[in-house]
């Protein structure tokens, strides 16, 4: 079993707590499913949000999914001129038998433009 990092992102349509929970839940679920992972495979998860998101902590979505015994942390992305607005990013550290090249990084909707090189 190896430790791997899995990336993902989603752009929100609006800054509302319920919408954020829904979109981040969809992203985290997709990361787990596309990599054949279960919550017990998670070591830790970093969530970042662009400075224009204020309605909730992205990690709340993970807790609502029942991920309660995994360390989670939220941080703010750098405020860079011209950056895509209303984006939540995830960096999950996982235990898996997947090779680095087989890890599926998940960029949903418009966020796929952020990493065309690794988005699947």
PDB file of C-alpha atoms in Angstrom:
ATOM      1  CA  UNK A   1       0.000   0.000   0.000  1.00  0.00           C
ATOM      2  CA  UNK A   2       1.396   3.389  -1.013  1.00  0.00           C
ATOM      3  CA  UNK A   3       0.545   6.935   0.029  1.00  0.00           C
ATOM      4  CA  UNK A   4      -0.694   8.998  -2.916  1.00  0.00           C
ATOM      5  CA  UNK A   5      -2.021  12.522  -3.333  1.00  0.00           C
ATOM      6  CA  UNK A   6      -5.236  13.082  -5.267  1.00  0.00           C
ATOM      7  CA  UNK A   7      -6.209  16.527  -6.559  1.00  0.00           C
ATOM      8  CA  UNK A   8      -9.565  17.941  -7.488  1.00  0.00           C
ATOM      9  CA  UNK A   9     -11.488  21.177  -7.920  1.00  0.00           C
ATOM     10  CA  UNK A  10     -14.932  22.531  -8.615  1.00  0.00           C
ATOM     11  CA  UNK A  11     -16.164  26.015  -9.467  1.00  0.00           C
ATOM     12  CA  UNK A  12     -19.267  27.081  -7.561  1.00  0.00           C
ATOM     13  CA  UNK A  13     -22.058  28.990  -9.272  1.00  0.00           C
ATOM     14  CA  UNK A  14     -22.681  31.097  -6.173  1.00  0.00           C
ATOM     15  CA  UNK A  15     -21.420  31.586  -2.618  1.00  0.00           C
ATOM     16  CA  UNK A  16     -24.126  29.836  -0.594  1.00  0.00           C
ATOM     17  CA  UNK A  17     -23.497  27.268   2.141  1.00  0.00           C
ATOM     18  CA  UNK A  18     -25.922  24.658   0.797  1.00  0.00           C
ATOM     19  CA  UNK A  19     -24.572  24.979  -2.731  1.00  0.00           C
ATOM     20  CA  UNK A  20     -20.997  24.680  -1.459  1.00  0.00           C
ATOM     21  CA  UNK A  21     -21.817  21.526   0.535  1.00  0.00           C
ATOM     22  CA  UNK A  22     -23.545  19.996  -2.494  1.00  0.00           C
ATOM     23  CA  UNK A  23     -20.717  20.748  -4.937  1.00  0.00           C
ATOM     24  CA  UNK A  24     -17.886  19.773  -2.587  1.00  0.00           C
ATOM     25  CA  UNK A  25     -19.720  16.543  -1.694  1.00  0.00           C
ATOM     26  CA  UNK A  26     -20.028  15.750  -5.399  1.00  0.00           C
ATOM     27  CA  UNK A  27     -16.322  16.430  -5.913  1.00  0.00           C
ATOM     28  CA  UNK A  28     -15.175  14.372  -2.928  1.00  0.00           C
ATOM     29  CA  UNK A  29     -17.495  11.486  -3.874  1.00  0.00           C
ATOM     30  CA  UNK A  30     -16.153  11.541  -7.445  1.00  0.00           C
ATOM     31  CA  UNK A  31     -12.562  11.471  -6.180  1.00  0.00           C
ATOM     32  CA  UNK A  32     -13.336   8.425  -4.032  1.00  0.00           C
ATOM     33  CA  UNK A  33     -15.307   6.593  -6.720  1.00  0.00           C
ATOM     34  CA  UNK A  34     -12.914   7.234  -9.631  1.00  0.00           C
ATOM     35  CA  UNK A  35     -10.007   5.955  -7.548  1.00  0.00           C
ATOM     36  CA  UNK A  36     -11.877   3.002  -5.993  1.00  0.00           C
ATOM     37  CA  UNK A  37     -11.360   4.472  -2.539  1.00  0.00           C
ATOM     38  CA  UNK A  38     -13.430   4.329   0.635  1.00  0.00           C
ATOM     39  CA  UNK A  39     -13.308   6.878   3.467  1.00  0.00           C
ATOM     40  CA  UNK A  40     -11.051   4.551   5.478  1.00  0.00           C
ATOM     41  CA  UNK A  41      -8.373   5.004   2.760  1.00  0.00           C
ATOM     42  CA  UNK A  42      -8.171   8.743   3.489  1.00  0.00           C
ATOM     43  CA  UNK A  43      -5.198   9.924   5.535  1.00  0.00           C
ATOM     44  CA  UNK A  44      -5.966  13.650   5.451  1.00  0.00           C
ATOM     45  CA  UNK A  45      -7.708  16.174   3.229  1.00  0.00           C
ATOM     46  CA  UNK A  46      -6.811  19.792   2.509  1.00  0.00           C
ATOM     47  CA  UNK A  47      -9.540  22.054   1.175  1.00  0.00           C
ATOM     48  CA  UNK A  48      -8.814  25.481  -0.243  1.00  0.00           C
ATOM     49  CA  UNK A  49     -11.276  28.121  -1.347  1.00  0.00           C
ATOM     50  CA  UNK A  50     -10.780  31.275  -3.344  1.00  0.00           C
ATOM     51  CA  UNK A  51     -11.058  34.510  -1.320  1.00  0.00           C
ATOM     52  CA  UNK A  52     -14.539  35.243  -2.724  1.00  0.00           C
ATOM     53  CA  UNK A  53     -16.078  32.254  -0.880  1.00  0.00           C
ATOM     54  CA  UNK A  54     -17.290  33.068   2.631  1.00  0.00           C
ATOM     55  CA  UNK A  55     -20.489  31.079   3.213  1.00  0.00           C
ATOM     56  CA  UNK A  56     -19.055  27.936   4.839  1.00  0.00           C
ATOM     57  CA  UNK A  57     -16.028  25.750   5.361  1.00  0.00           C
ATOM     58  CA  UNK A  58     -15.627  23.255   2.492  1.00  0.00           C
ATOM     59  CA  UNK A  59     -14.715  20.539   5.024  1.00  0.00           C
ATOM     60  CA  UNK A  60     -18.298  20.609   6.313  1.00  0.00           C
ATOM     61  CA  UNK A  61     -19.276  18.646   3.203  1.00  0.00           C
ATOM     62  CA  UNK A  62     -16.895  15.819   4.145  1.00  0.00           C
ATOM     63  CA  UNK A  63     -18.310  15.650   7.656  1.00  0.00           C
ATOM     64  CA  UNK A  64     -21.855  15.516   6.225  1.00  0.00           C
ATOM     65  CA  UNK A  65     -20.719  12.535   4.090  1.00  0.00           C
ATOM     66  CA  UNK A  66     -19.744  10.732   7.306  1.00  0.00           C
ATOM     67  CA  UNK A  67     -16.011  11.328   7.043  1.00  0.00           C
ATOM     68  CA  UNK A  68     -15.549  12.035  10.730  1.00  0.00           C
ATOM     69  CA  UNK A  69     -12.255  10.398  11.723  1.00  0.00           C
ATOM     70  CA  UNK A  70     -10.000  11.925   9.061  1.00  0.00           C
ATOM     71  CA  UNK A  71      -8.022  15.125   9.694  1.00  0.00           C
ATOM     72  CA  UNK A  72      -9.420  17.930   7.523  1.00  0.00           C
ATOM     73  CA  UNK A  73      -8.200  21.483   7.109  1.00  0.00           C
ATOM     74  CA  UNK A  74      -9.409  24.497   5.155  1.00  0.00           C
ATOM     75  CA  UNK A  75      -7.269  27.315   3.801  1.00  0.00           C
ATOM     76  CA  UNK A  76      -7.647  30.266   1.480  1.00  0.00           C
ATOM     77  CA  UNK A  77      -6.138  30.312  -2.011  1.00  0.00           C
ATOM     78  CA  UNK A  78      -3.897  33.184  -3.024  1.00  0.00           C
ATOM     79  CA  UNK A  79      -5.780  36.190  -4.367  1.00  0.00           C
ATOM     80  CA  UNK A  80      -4.249  36.310  -7.853  1.00  0.00           C
ATOM     81  CA  UNK A  81      -5.567  38.770 -10.445  1.00  0.00           C
ATOM     82  CA  UNK A  82      -7.400  36.925 -13.212  1.00  0.00           C
ATOM     83  CA  UNK A  83      -7.729  33.639 -11.298  1.00  0.00           C
ATOM     84  CA  UNK A  84     -10.922  31.625 -11.724  1.00  0.00           C
ATOM     85  CA  UNK A  85     -13.465  32.776  -9.105  1.00  0.00           C
ATOM     86  CA  UNK A  86     -15.476  30.673  -6.615  1.00  0.00           C
ATOM     87  CA  UNK A  87     -13.231  27.604  -6.715  1.00  0.00           C
ATOM     88  CA  UNK A  88     -12.851  24.935  -4.050  1.00  0.00           C
ATOM     89  CA  UNK A  89      -9.825  22.687  -4.406  1.00  0.00           C
ATOM     90  CA  UNK A  90      -9.070  19.392  -2.669  1.00  0.00           C
ATOM     91  CA  UNK A  91      -5.757  17.696  -1.987  1.00  0.00           C
ATOM     92  CA  UNK A  92      -6.395  14.289  -0.440  1.00  0.00           C
ATOM     93  CA  UNK A  93      -3.665  12.032   0.903  1.00  0.00           C
ATOM     94  CA  UNK A  94      -4.722   8.403   0.550  1.00  0.00           C
ATOM     95  CA  UNK A  95      -3.506   4.857   1.011  1.00  0.00           C
ATOM     96  CA  UNK A  96      -3.913   2.928  -2.234  1.00  0.00           C
ATOM     97  CA  UNK A  97      -2.380   0.300  -4.459  1.00  0.00           C
ATOM     98  CA  UNK A  98      -2.729   2.647  -7.457  1.00  0.00           C
ATOM     99  CA  UNK A  99       0.433   3.701  -9.242  1.00  0.00           C
ATOM    100  CA  UNK A 100       0.970   7.469  -9.429  1.00  0.00           C
ATOM    101  CA  UNK A 101       0.105   7.384 -13.113  1.00  0.00           C
ATOM    102  CA  UNK A 102      -3.211   5.642 -12.392  1.00  0.00           C
ATOM    103  CA  UNK A 103      -4.502   8.173  -9.868  1.00  0.00           C
ATOM    104  CA  UNK A 104      -7.579   9.969 -11.231  1.00  0.00           C
ATOM    105  CA  UNK A 105      -7.513  13.681 -10.450  1.00  0.00           C
ATOM    106  CA  UNK A 106     -11.030  15.112 -10.666  1.00  0.00           C
ATOM    107  CA  UNK A 107     -11.861  18.583 -11.960  1.00  0.00           C
ATOM    108  CA  UNK A 108     -15.597  19.105 -12.313  1.00  0.00           C
ATOM    109  CA  UNK A 109     -17.324  21.485 -14.702  1.00  0.00           C
ATOM    110  CA  UNK A 110     -15.495  24.694 -15.549  1.00  0.00           C
ATOM    111  CA  UNK A 111     -12.709  23.800 -13.091  1.00  0.00           C
ATOM    112  CA  UNK A 112     -11.420  21.284 -15.657  1.00  0.00           C
ATOM    113  CA  UNK A 113      -9.755  24.289 -17.337  1.00  0.00           C
ATOM    114  CA  UNK A 114      -7.477  24.684 -14.318  1.00  0.00           C
ATOM    115  CA  UNK A 115      -5.492  21.516 -14.996  1.00  0.00           C
ATOM    116  CA  UNK A 116      -6.101  20.244 -18.496  1.00  0.00           C
ATOM    117  CA  UNK A 117      -2.907  18.225 -18.141  1.00  0.00           C
ATOM    118  CA  UNK A 118      -4.278  16.000 -15.340  1.00  0.00           C
ATOM    119  CA  UNK A 119      -8.064  16.467 -15.310  1.00  0.00           C
ATOM    120  CA  UNK A 120      -9.932  13.246 -15.993  1.00  0.00           C
TER     121      UNK A 120
END
